[in-house]
CSV table of C-alpha atoms in Angstrom, one decimal:
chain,number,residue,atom,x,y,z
G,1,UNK,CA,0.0,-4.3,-19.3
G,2,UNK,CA,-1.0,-1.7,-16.5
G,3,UNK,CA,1.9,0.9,-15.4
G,4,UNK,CA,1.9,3.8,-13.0
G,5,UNK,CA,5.1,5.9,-12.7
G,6,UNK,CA,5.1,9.2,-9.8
G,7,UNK,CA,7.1,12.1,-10.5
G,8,UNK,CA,7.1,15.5,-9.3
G,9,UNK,CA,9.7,17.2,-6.7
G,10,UNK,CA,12.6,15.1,-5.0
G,11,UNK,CA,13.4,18.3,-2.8
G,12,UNK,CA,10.8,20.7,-0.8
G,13,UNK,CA,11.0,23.1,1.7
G,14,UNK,CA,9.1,23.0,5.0
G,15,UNK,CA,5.7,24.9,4.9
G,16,UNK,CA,5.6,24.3,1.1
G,17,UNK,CA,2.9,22.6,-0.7
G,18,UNK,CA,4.0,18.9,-2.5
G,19,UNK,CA,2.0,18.5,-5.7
G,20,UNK,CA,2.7,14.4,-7.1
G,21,UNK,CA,1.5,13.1,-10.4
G,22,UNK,CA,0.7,9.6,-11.3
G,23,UNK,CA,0.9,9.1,-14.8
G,24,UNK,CA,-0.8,5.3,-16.0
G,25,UNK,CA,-1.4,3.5,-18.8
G,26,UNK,CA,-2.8,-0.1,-19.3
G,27,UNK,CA,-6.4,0.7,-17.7
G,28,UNK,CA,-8.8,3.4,-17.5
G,29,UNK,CA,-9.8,5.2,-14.4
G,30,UNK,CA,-13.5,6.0,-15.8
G,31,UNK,CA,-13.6,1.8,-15.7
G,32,UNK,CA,-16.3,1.1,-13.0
G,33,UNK,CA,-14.7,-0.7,-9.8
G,34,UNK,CA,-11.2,1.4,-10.4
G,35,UNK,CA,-9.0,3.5,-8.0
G,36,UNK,CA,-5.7,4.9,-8.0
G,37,UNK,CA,-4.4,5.2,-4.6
G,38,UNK,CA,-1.3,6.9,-2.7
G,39,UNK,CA,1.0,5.4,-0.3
G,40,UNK,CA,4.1,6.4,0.9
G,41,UNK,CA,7.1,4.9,3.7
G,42,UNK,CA,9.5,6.8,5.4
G,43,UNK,CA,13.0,5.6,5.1
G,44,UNK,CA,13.4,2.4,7.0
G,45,UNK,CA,9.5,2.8,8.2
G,46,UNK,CA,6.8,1.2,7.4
G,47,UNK,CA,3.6,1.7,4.9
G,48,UNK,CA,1.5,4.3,5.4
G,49,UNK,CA,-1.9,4.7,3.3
G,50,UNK,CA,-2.6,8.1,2.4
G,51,UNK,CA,-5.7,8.1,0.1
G,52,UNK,CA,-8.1,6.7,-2.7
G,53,UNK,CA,-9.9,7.7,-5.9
G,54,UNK,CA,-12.3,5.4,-7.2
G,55,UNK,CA,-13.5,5.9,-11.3
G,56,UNK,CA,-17.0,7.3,-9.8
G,57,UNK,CA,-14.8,10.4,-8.1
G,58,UNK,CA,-15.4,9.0,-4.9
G,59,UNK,CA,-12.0,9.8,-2.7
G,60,UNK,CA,-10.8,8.3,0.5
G,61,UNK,CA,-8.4,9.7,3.0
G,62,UNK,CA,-6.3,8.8,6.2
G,63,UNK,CA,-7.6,10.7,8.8
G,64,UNK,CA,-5.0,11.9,10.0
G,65,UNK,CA,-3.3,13.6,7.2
G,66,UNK,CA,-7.1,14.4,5.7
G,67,UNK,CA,-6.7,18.2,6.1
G,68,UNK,CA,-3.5,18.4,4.2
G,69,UNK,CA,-4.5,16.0,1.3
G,70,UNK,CA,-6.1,16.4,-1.6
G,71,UNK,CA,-6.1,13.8,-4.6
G,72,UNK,CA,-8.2,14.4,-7.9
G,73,UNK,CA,-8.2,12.5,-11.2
G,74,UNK,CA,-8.1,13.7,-14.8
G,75,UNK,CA,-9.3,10.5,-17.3
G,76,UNK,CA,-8.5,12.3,-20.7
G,77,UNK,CA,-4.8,12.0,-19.2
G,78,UNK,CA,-4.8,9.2,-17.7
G,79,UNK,CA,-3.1,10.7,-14.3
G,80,UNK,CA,-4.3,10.8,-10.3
G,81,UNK,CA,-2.4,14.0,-8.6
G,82,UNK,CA,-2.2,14.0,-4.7
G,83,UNK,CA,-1.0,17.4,-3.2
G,84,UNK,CA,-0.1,18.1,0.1
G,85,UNK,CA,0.5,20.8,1.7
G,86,UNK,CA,2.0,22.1,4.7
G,87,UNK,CA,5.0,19.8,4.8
G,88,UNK,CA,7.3,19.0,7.0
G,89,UNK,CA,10.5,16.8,7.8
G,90,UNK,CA,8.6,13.9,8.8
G,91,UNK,CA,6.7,13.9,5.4
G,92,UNK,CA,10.0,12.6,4.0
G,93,UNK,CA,9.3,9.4,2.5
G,94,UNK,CA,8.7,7.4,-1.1
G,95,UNK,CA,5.2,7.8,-2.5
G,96,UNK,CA,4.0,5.2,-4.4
G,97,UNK,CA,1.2,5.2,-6.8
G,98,UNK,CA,-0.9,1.9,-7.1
G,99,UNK,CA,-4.0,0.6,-9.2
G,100,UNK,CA,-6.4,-0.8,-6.8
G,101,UNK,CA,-8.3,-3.2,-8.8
G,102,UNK,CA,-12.3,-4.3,-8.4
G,103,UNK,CA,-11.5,-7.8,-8.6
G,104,UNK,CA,-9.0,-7.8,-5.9
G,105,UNK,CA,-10.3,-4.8,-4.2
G,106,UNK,CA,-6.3,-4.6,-3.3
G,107,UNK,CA,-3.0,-2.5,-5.2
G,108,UNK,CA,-2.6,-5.0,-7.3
G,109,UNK,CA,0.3,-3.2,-9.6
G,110,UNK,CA,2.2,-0.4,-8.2
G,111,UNK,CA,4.4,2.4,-9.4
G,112,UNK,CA,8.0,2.9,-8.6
G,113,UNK,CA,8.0,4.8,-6.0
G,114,UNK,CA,9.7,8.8,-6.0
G,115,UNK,CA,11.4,9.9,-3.0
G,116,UNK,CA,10.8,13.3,-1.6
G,117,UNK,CA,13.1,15.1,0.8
G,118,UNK,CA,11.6,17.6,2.9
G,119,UNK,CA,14.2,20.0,4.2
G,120,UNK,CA,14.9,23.6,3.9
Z,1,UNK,CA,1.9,3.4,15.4
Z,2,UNK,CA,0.2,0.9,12.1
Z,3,UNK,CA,-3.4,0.3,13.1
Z,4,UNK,CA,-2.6,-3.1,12.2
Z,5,UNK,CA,-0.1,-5.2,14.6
Z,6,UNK,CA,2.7,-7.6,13.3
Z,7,UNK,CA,5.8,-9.1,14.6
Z,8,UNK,CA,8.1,-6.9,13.8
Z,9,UNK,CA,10.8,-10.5,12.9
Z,10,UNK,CA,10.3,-13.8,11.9
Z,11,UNK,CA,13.1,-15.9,10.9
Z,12,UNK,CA,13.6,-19.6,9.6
Z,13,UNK,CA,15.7,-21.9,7.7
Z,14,UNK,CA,15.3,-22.7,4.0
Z,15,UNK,CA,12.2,-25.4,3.5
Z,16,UNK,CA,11.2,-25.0,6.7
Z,17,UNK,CA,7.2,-23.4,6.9
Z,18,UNK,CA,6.9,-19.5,8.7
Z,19,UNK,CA,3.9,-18.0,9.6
Z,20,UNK,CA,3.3,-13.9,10.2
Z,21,UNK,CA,0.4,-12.6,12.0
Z,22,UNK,CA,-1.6,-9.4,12.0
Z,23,UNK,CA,-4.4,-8.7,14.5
Z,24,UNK,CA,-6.8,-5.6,14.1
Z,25,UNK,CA,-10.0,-5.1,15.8
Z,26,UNK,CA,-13.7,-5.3,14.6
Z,27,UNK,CA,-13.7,-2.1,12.3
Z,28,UNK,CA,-11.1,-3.5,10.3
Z,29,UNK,CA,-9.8,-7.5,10.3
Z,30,UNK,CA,-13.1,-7.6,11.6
Z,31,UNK,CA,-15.0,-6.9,9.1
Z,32,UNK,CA,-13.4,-6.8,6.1
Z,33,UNK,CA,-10.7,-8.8,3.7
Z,34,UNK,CA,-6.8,-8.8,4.7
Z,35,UNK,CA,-4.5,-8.1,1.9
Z,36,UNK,CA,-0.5,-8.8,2.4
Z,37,UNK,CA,2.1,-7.1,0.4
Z,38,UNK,CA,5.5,-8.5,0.0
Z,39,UNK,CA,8.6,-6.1,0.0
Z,40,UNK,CA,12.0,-6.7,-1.5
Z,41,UNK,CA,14.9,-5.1,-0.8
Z,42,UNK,CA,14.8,-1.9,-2.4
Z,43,UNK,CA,12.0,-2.3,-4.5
Z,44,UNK,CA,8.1,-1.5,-4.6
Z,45,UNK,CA,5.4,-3.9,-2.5
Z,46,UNK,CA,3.9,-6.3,-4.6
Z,47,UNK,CA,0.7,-8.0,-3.5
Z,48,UNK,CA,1.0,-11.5,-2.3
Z,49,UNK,CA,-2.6,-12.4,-0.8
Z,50,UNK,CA,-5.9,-10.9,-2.0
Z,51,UNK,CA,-9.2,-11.4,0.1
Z,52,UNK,CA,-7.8,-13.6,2.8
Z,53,UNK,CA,-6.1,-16.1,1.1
Z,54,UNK,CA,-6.1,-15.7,-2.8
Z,55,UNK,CA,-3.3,-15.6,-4.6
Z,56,UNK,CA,-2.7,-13.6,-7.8
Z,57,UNK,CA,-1.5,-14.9,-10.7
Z,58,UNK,CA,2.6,-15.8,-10.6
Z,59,UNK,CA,2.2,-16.1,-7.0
Z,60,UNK,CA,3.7,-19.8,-6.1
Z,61,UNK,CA,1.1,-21.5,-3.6
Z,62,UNK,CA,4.0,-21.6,-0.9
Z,63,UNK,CA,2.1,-18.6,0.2
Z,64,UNK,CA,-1.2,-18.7,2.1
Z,65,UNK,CA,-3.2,-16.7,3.8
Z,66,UNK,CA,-6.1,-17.3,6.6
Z,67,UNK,CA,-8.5,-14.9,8.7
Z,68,UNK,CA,-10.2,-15.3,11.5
Z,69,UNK,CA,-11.9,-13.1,13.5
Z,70,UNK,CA,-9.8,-9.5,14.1
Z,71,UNK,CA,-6.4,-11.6,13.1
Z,72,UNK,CA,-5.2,-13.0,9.9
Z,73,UNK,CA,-2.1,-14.9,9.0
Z,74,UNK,CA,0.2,-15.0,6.3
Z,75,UNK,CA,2.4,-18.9,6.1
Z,76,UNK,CA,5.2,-19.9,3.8
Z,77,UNK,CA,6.0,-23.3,3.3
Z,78,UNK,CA,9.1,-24.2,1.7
Z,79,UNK,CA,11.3,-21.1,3.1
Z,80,UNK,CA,13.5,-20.1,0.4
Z,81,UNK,CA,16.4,-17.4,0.7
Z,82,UNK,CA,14.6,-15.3,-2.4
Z,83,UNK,CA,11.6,-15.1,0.7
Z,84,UNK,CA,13.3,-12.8,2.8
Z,85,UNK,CA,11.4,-9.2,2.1
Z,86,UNK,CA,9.6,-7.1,4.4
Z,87,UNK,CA,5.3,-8.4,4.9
Z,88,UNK,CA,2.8,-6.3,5.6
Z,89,UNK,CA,-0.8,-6.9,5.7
Z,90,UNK,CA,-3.5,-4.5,5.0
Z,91,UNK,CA,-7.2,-4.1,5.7
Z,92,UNK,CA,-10.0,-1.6,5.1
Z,93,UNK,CA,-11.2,0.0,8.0
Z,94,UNK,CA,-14.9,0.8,8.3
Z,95,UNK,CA,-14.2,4.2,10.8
Z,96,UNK,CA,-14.2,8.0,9.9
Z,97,UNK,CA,-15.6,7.5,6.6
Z,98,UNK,CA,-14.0,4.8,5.7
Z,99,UNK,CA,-9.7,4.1,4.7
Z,100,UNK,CA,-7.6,1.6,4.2
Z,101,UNK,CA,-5.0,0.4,7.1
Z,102,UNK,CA,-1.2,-1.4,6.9
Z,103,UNK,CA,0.5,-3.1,9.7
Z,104,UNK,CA,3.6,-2.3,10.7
Z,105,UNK,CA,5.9,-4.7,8.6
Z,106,UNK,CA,7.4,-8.2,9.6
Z,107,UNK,CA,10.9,-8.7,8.4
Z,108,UNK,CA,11.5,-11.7,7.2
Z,109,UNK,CA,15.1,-13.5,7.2
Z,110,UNK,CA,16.3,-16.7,5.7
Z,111,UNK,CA,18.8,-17.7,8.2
């Protein structure tokens, strides 16, 4: 059975740099055809996809938030970390964690979500 | 702004049959697979449709999906009020090094 779970801040300040975990179990990212990927929604918004890490270390970003983002992977742990930094109001949202299966090549299982509050 | 364009409503009575669109363009829709996600209130997205029209497993075949050309469809036979979630379809988009688009959400009520 595959589960993801985020944690990591609820609260940050503007200008501060958000650092999420995304702790998983039930797969292993070192699997070829794998990815964990980030995605988060403003309250009342929609989806927005913010970036990808395949087993082979290959990463994807949104353009548009590619300078501020920066996901890795550690295997041995089993967990994906995004950070992003210089944040802002607008950044308030949930994140969601999601394994993106090679069969499906979708997020097929995703976390629970965390909500983060940006605010000083 | 979503990349991806859906009605932001749709609305129908229990049994009746609903269908959601998403258009994109050639980078995306185009040339790649269209994945929808299903919302509940409150809760995570769950994927409904895989490559076009697959379903995963637990997914009752009141849901289908169809692409063609830079637009895809999502249709739900058989409305039921447990239907009424948030849709979004989703699509990887060949530009800037390649990422992965959503639309903008359809809200779906059971009237």
């Amino acid at each position: 059975q595959i589960t993801l779970k985020e944690s990591g801040p609820t609260l940050v300040k503007p200008t501060q740099t958000l650092t999420l975990t995304c702790t998983f179990s039930g797969f292993s990212l070192s699997t070829s055809g794998v990815g964990v990927g980030w995605i988060r929604q403003p309250p009342g918004k929609a989806l927005e996809w913010l970036a990808l890490i395949y087993w082979d270390d290959d990463k994807r970003y949104s353009p548009s938030l590619k300078s501020r983002l920066t996901i890795t992977k550690d295997t041995s742990k089993n967990q994906v970390v995004l950070t992003m930094t210089n944040m802002d109001p607008v950044d308030t949202a949930t994140y969601y964690c999601a394994h993106r299966s090679s069969i499906t090549a979708a997020f097929d299982i995703w976390g629970q979500g965390t909500m983060v509050t940006v605010s000083s | 702004q979503s990349v991806l364009t859906q009605p932001p409503s749709a609305s129908g009575t229990p049994g009746q049959r609903v269908t959601i669109s998403c258009s994109g363009s050639s980078s995306n829709i185009g040339s790649n697979t269209v994945n929808w996600y299903q919302q509940l209130p409150g809760t995570a997205p769950k994927l409904l449709i895989y490559s076009n029209n697959q379903r995963p497993s637990g997914v009752p075949d009141r849901f289908s999906g169809s692409k063609s050309g830079t637009s895809a469809s999502l249709a739900i036979s058989g409305l039921q009020s447990e239907d009424e979630a948030d849709y979004y379809c989703a699509a990887w988009d060949d530009s800037l090094n390649g990422w992965e688009v959503f639309g903008g959400g359809t809200k779906l009520t059971v009237l």
